[in-house]
Structure formats: structure tokens, C-alpha cells
Amino acid sequence: MKRKVNKVIYILLALFLGEFGLHKFYTGQTGKGILYLIFCWTFIPGFIGVIEGILAIFNPADSDGNFYI
């Protein structure tokens, strides 16, 4: 099931707090968010969060500024 989220909030969370998985918690993906928290000491979730934030920039948003994850 796809969830509609605000594009700007998602991108900011992914770029700046992606290491802790806050963008995953925001989209309702609690399991992935917990994995990001567990492995945040490795900095790998931080790199993945930046990549996901950059990819989200290129996803089209609707007229309200939302897009589906």
C-alpha cells in the first residue's frame, strides 16, 4: 500500500536525519526505521538516507506537494 506524504518534509528528513531513519518513521515504515536506528553507528543508513532524499527530489509531486512512497 502506497502512502501519501509531503515531499518537502520527506526530503528534509531523509537528507538531514536519514541516519536515524526518521524519514522511514514519517512514511509509516516502522520496521525499516528501527533497522536504521540499530545500524546508525555504521553511517550506512546516513548514506542511504541521502540517496533516498536525492531520489525523492526527482519524483513528481501532486498539486498539494505530496507524493506516494
PDB file of N, CA and C in Angstrom, residues 7-64:
ATOM      1  N   LYS A   7       6.298  15.994   0.214  1.00  0.00           N
ATOM      2  CA  LYS A   7       7.588  15.814  -0.439  1.00  0.00           C
ATOM      3  C   LYS A   7       8.701  16.592   0.266  1.00  0.00           C
ATOM      4  N   VAL A   8       8.451  17.830   0.628  1.00  0.00           N
ATOM      5  CA  VAL A   8       9.485  18.668   1.241  1.00  0.00           C
ATOM      6  C   VAL A   8       9.906  18.106   2.604  1.00  0.00           C
ATOM      7  N   ILE A   9       8.941  17.718   3.404  1.00  0.00           N
ATOM      8  CA  ILE A   9       9.257  17.162   4.728  1.00  0.00           C
ATOM      9  C   ILE A   9      10.049  15.869   4.587  1.00  0.00           C
ATOM     10  N   TYR A  10       9.623  15.010   3.665  1.00  0.00           N
ATOM     11  CA  TYR A  10      10.324  13.740   3.458  1.00  0.00           C
ATOM     12  C   TYR A  10      11.775  13.983   3.036  1.00  0.00           C
ATOM     13  N   ILE A  11      11.987  14.896   2.102  1.00  0.00           N
ATOM     14  CA  ILE A  11      13.347  15.172   1.613  1.00  0.00           C
ATOM     15  C   ILE A  11      14.212  15.727   2.735  1.00  0.00           C
ATOM     16  N   LEU A  12      13.695  16.656   3.511  1.00  0.00           N
ATOM     17  CA  LEU A  12      14.479  17.228   4.609  1.00  0.00           C
ATOM     18  C   LEU A  12      14.818  16.181   5.661  1.00  0.00           C
ATOM     19  N   LEU A  13      13.844  15.337   6.005  1.00  0.00           N
ATOM     20  CA  LEU A  13      14.117  14.274   6.977  1.00  0.00           C
ATOM     21  C   LEU A  13      15.148  13.291   6.439  1.00  0.00           C
ATOM     22  N   ALA A  14      15.045  12.933   5.163  1.00  0.00           N
ATOM     23  CA  ALA A  14      15.975  11.969   4.582  1.00  0.00           C
ATOM     24  C   ALA A  14      17.385  12.541   4.510  1.00  0.00           C
ATOM     25  N   LEU A  15      17.511  13.793   4.122  1.00  0.00           N
ATOM     26  CA  LEU A  15      18.845  14.379   3.961  1.00  0.00           C
ATOM     27  C   LEU A  15      19.528  14.669   5.292  1.00  0.00           C
ATOM     28  N   PHE A  16      18.779  15.201   6.252  1.00  0.00           N
ATOM     29  CA  PHE A  16      19.416  15.647   7.489  1.00  0.00           C
ATOM     30  C   PHE A  16      19.306  14.665   8.651  1.00  0.00           C
ATOM     31  N   LEU A  17      18.248  13.862   8.693  1.00  0.00           N
ATOM     32  CA  LEU A  17      18.063  12.917   9.792  1.00  0.00           C
ATOM     33  C   LEU A  17      17.875  11.493   9.299  1.00  0.00           C
ATOM     34  N   GLY A  18      18.276  11.248   8.057  1.00  0.00           N
ATOM     35  CA  GLY A  18      18.119   9.926   7.465  1.00  0.00           C
ATOM     36  C   GLY A  18      18.935   8.864   8.157  1.00  0.00           C
ATOM     37  N   GLU A  19      20.004   9.254   8.801  1.00  0.00           N
ATOM     38  CA  GLU A  19      20.838   8.284   9.505  1.00  0.00           C
ATOM     39  C   GLU A  19      20.059   7.583  10.614  1.00  0.00           C
ATOM     40  N   PHE A  20      19.097   8.280  11.186  1.00  0.00           N
ATOM     41  CA  PHE A  20      18.305   7.711  12.265  1.00  0.00           C
ATOM     42  C   PHE A  20      16.980   7.140  11.774  1.00  0.00           C
ATOM     43  N   GLY A  21      16.735   7.202  10.468  1.00  0.00           N
ATOM     44  CA  GLY A  21      15.546   6.614   9.886  1.00  0.00           C
ATOM     45  C   GLY A  21      14.265   7.391  10.112  1.00  0.00           C
ATOM     46  N   LEU A  22      14.372   8.668  10.420  1.00  0.00           N
ATOM     47  CA  LEU A  22      13.157   9.432  10.698  1.00  0.00           C
ATOM     48  C   LEU A  22      12.261   9.558   9.477  1.00  0.00           C
ATOM     49  N   HIS A  23      12.839   9.559   8.289  1.00  0.00           N
ATOM     50  CA  HIS A  23      12.005   9.613   7.087  1.00  0.00           C
ATOM     51  C   HIS A  23      11.224   8.319   6.902  1.00  0.00           C
ATOM     52  N   LYS A  24      11.747   7.206   7.401  1.00  0.00           N
ATOM     53  CA  LYS A  24      11.019   5.935   7.340  1.00  0.00           C
ATOM     54  C   LYS A  24       9.881   5.918   8.352  1.00  0.00           C
ATOM     55  N   PHE A  25      10.125   6.437   9.545  1.00  0.00           N
ATOM     56  CA  PHE A  25       9.053   6.537  10.532  1.00  0.00           C
ATOM     57  C   PHE A  25       7.961   7.473  10.025  1.00  0.00           C
ATOM     58  N   TYR A  26       8.341   8.544   9.350  1.00  0.00           N
ATOM     59  CA  TYR A  26       7.381   9.511   8.809  1.00  0.00           C
ATOM     60  C   TYR A  26       6.463   8.867   7.772  1.00  0.00           C
ATOM     61  N   THR A  27       6.999   7.935   6.994  1.00  0.00           N
ATOM     62  CA  THR A  27       6.191   7.281   5.961  1.00  0.00           C
ATOM     63  C   THR A  27       5.440   6.068   6.493  1.00  0.00           C
ATOM     64  N   GLY A  28       5.599   5.748   7.759  1.00  0.00           N
ATOM     65  CA  GLY A  28       4.889   4.623   8.353  1.00  0.00           C
ATOM     66  C   GLY A  28       5.616   3.302   8.211  1.00  0.00           C
ATOM     67  N   GLN A  29       6.865   3.317   7.802  1.00  0.00           N
ATOM     68  CA  GLN A  29       7.663   2.099   7.662  1.00  0.00           C
ATOM     69  C   GLN A  29       8.488   1.902   8.931  1.00  0.00           C
ATOM     70  N   THR A  30       7.800   1.513   9.989  1.00  0.00           N
ATOM     71  CA  THR A  30       8.419   1.430  11.307  1.00  0.00           C
ATOM     72  C   THR A  30       9.539   0.402  11.357  1.00  0.00           C
ATOM     73  N   GLY A  31       9.359  -0.731  10.708  1.00  0.00           N
ATOM     74  CA  GLY A  31      10.390  -1.769  10.719  1.00  0.00           C
ATOM     75  C   GLY A  31      11.692  -1.285  10.103  1.00  0.00           C
ATOM     76  N   LYS A  32      11.608  -0.610   8.975  1.00  0.00           N
ATOM     77  CA  LYS A  32      12.812  -0.068   8.346  1.00  0.00           C
ATOM     78  C   LYS A  32      13.415   1.034   9.207  1.00  0.00           C
ATOM     79  N   GLY A  33      12.562   1.833   9.842  1.00  0.00           N
ATOM     80  CA  GLY A  33      13.060   2.886  10.720  1.00  0.00           C
ATOM     81  C   GLY A  33      13.846   2.319  11.889  1.00  0.00           C
ATOM     82  N   ILE A  34      13.384   1.218  12.446  1.00  0.00           N
ATOM     83  CA  ILE A  34      14.097   0.570  13.554  1.00  0.00           C
ATOM     84  C   ILE A  34      15.443   0.027  13.071  1.00  0.00           C
ATOM     85  N   LEU A  35      15.471  -0.547  11.861  1.00  0.00           N
ATOM     86  CA  LEU A  35      16.747  -1.022  11.306  1.00  0.00           C
ATOM     87  C   LEU A  35      17.736   0.126  11.130  1.00  0.00           C
ATOM     88  N   TYR A  36      17.251   1.263  10.656  1.00  0.00           N
ATOM     89  CA  TYR A  36      18.121   2.433  10.524  1.00  0.00           C
ATOM     90  C   TYR A  36      18.673   2.836  11.888  1.00  0.00           C
ATOM     91  N   LEU A  37      17.835   2.809  12.919  1.00  0.00           N
ATOM     92  CA  LEU A  37      18.299   3.162  14.267  1.00  0.00           C
ATOM     93  C   LEU A  37      19.342   2.177  14.789  1.00  0.00           C
ATOM     94  N   ILE A  38      19.117   0.895  14.536  1.00  0.00           N
ATOM     95  CA  ILE A  38      20.056  -0.122  15.024  1.00  0.00           C
ATOM     96  C   ILE A  38      21.425   0.046  14.389  1.00  0.00           C
ATOM     97  N   PHE A  39      21.446   0.357  13.092  1.00  0.00           N
ATOM     98  CA  PHE A  39      22.720   0.426  12.371  1.00  0.00           C
ATOM     99  C   PHE A  39      23.235   1.852  12.169  1.00  0.00           C
ATOM    100  N   CYS A  40      22.686   2.830  12.884  1.00  0.00           N
ATOM    101  CA  CYS A  40      23.106   4.220  12.678  1.00  0.00           C
ATOM    102  C   CYS A  40      24.573   4.442  13.031  1.00  0.00           C
ATOM    103  N   TRP A  41      25.133   3.618  13.888  1.00  0.00           N
ATOM    104  CA  TRP A  41      26.541   3.775  14.268  1.00  0.00           C
ATOM    105  C   TRP A  41      27.488   3.433  13.115  1.00  0.00           C
ATOM    106  N   THR A  42      27.008   2.744  12.069  1.00  0.00           N
ATOM    107  CA  THR A  42      27.858   2.370  10.939  1.00  0.00           C
ATOM    108  C   THR A  42      27.899   3.439   9.860  1.00  0.00           C
ATOM    109  N   PHE A  43      27.046   4.458   9.949  1.00  0.00           N
ATOM    110  CA  PHE A  43      26.914   5.540   8.974  1.00  0.00           C
ATOM    111  C   PHE A  43      26.347   5.076   7.634  1.00  0.00           C
ATOM    112  N   ILE A  44      26.092   3.790   7.468  1.00  0.00           N
ATOM    113  CA  ILE A  44      25.496   3.283   6.225  1.00  0.00           C
ATOM    114  C   ILE A  44      24.071   3.827   6.052  1.00  0.00           C
ATOM    115  N   PRO A  45      23.227   3.837   7.084  1.00  0.00           N
ATOM    116  CA  PRO A  45      21.898   4.416   6.902  1.00  0.00           C
ATOM    117  C   PRO A  45      21.945   5.897   6.518  1.00  0.00           C
ATOM    118  N   GLY A  46      22.969   6.601   6.958  1.00  0.00           N
ATOM    119  CA  GLY A  46      23.119   8.004   6.577  1.00  0.00           C
ATOM    120  C   GLY A  46      23.334   8.160   5.089  1.00  0.00           C
ATOM    121  N   PHE A  47      24.189   7.316   4.519  1.00  0.00           N
ATOM    122  CA  PHE A  47      24.418   7.360   3.074  1.00  0.00           C
ATOM    123  C   PHE A  47      23.156   6.976   2.312  1.00  0.00           C
ATOM    124  N   ILE A  48      22.468   5.955   2.790  1.00  0.00           N
ATOM    125  CA  ILE A  48      21.237   5.520   2.125  1.00  0.00           C
ATOM    126  C   ILE A  48      20.172   6.615   2.230  1.00  0.00           C
ATOM    127  N   GLY A  49      20.099   7.275   3.366  1.00  0.00           N
ATOM    128  CA  GLY A  49      19.137   8.362   3.540  1.00  0.00           C
ATOM    129  C   GLY A  49      19.383   9.507   2.584  1.00  0.00           C
ATOM    130  N   VAL A  50      20.650   9.856   2.379  1.00  0.00           N
ATOM    131  CA  VAL A  50      20.984  10.923   1.433  1.00  0.00           C
ATOM    132  C   VAL A  50      20.582  10.511   0.018  1.00  0.00           C
ATOM    133  N   ILE A  51      20.852   9.285  -0.341  1.00  0.00           N
ATOM    134  CA  ILE A  51      20.486   8.791  -1.675  1.00  0.00           C
ATOM    135  C   ILE A  51      18.965   8.810  -1.845  1.00  0.00           C
ATOM    136  N   GLU A  52      18.234   8.352  -0.821  1.00  0.00           N
ATOM    137  CA  GLU A  52      16.777   8.363  -0.905  1.00  0.00           C
ATOM    138  C   GLU A  52      16.228   9.786  -0.977  1.00  0.00           C
ATOM    139  N   GLY A  53      16.852  10.712  -0.277  1.00  0.00           N
ATOM    140  CA  GLY A  53      16.429  12.114  -0.354  1.00  0.00           C
ATOM    141  C   GLY A  53      16.659  12.703  -1.728  1.00  0.00           C
ATOM    142  N   ILE A  54      17.804  12.393  -2.322  1.00  0.00           N
ATOM    143  CA  ILE A  54      18.098  12.897  -3.670  1.00  0.00           C
ATOM    144  C   ILE A  54      17.144  12.287  -4.684  1.00  0.00           C
ATOM    145  N   LEU A  55      16.870  10.998  -4.563  1.00  0.00           N
ATOM    146  CA  LEU A  55      15.927  10.350  -5.485  1.00  0.00           C
ATOM    147  C   LEU A  55      14.517  10.927  -5.331  1.00  0.00           C
ATOM    148  N   ALA A  56      14.147  11.292  -4.122  1.00  0.00           N
ATOM    149  CA  ALA A  56      12.815  11.861  -3.893  1.00  0.00           C
ATOM    150  C   ALA A  56      12.673  13.225  -4.545  1.00  0.00           C
ATOM    151  N   ILE A  57      13.774  13.933  -4.706  1.00  0.00           N
ATOM    152  CA  ILE A  57      13.720  15.241  -5.365  1.00  0.00           C
ATOM    153  C   ILE A  57      13.184  15.097  -6.787  1.00  0.00           C
ATOM    154  N   PHE A  58      13.527  14.005  -7.444  1.00  0.00           N
ATOM    155  CA  PHE A  58      13.148  13.813  -8.832  1.00  0.00           C
ATOM    156  C   PHE A  58      11.768  13.173  -9.006  1.00  0.00           C
ATOM    157  N   ASN A  59      11.131  12.741  -7.933  1.00  0.00           N
ATOM    158  CA  ASN A  59       9.773  12.203  -8.021  1.00  0.00           C
ATOM    159  C   ASN A  59       8.782  13.350  -8.166  1.00  0.00           C
ATOM    160  N   PRO A  60       7.827  13.227  -9.073  1.00  0.00           N
ATOM    161  CA  PRO A  60       6.850  14.313  -9.235  1.00  0.00           C
ATOM    162  C   PRO A  60       5.877  14.361  -8.058  1.00  0.00           C
ATOM    163  N   ALA A  61       5.507  15.564  -7.699  1.00  0.00           N
ATOM    164  CA  ALA A  61       4.540  15.775  -6.601  1.00  0.00           C
ATOM    165  C   ALA A  61       3.201  16.188  -7.201  1.00  0.00           C
ATOM    166  N   ASP A  62       2.128  15.987  -6.434  1.00  0.00           N
ATOM    167  CA  ASP A  62       0.819  16.444  -6.904  1.00  0.00           C
ATOM    168  C   ASP A  62       0.654  17.935  -6.620  1.00  0.00           C
ATOM    169  N   SER A  63      -0.521  18.458  -6.849  1.00  0.00           N
ATOM    170  CA  SER A  63      -0.745  19.893  -6.700  1.00  0.00           C
ATOM    171  C   SER A  63      -0.623  20.369  -5.249  1.00  0.00           C
ATOM    172  N   ASP A  64      -0.756  19.443  -4.298  1.00  0.00           N
ATOM    173  CA  ASP A  64      -0.616  19.791  -2.881  1.00  0.00           C
ATOM    174  C   ASP A  64       0.795  19.633  -2.360  1.00  0.00           C
TER     175      ASP A  64
END
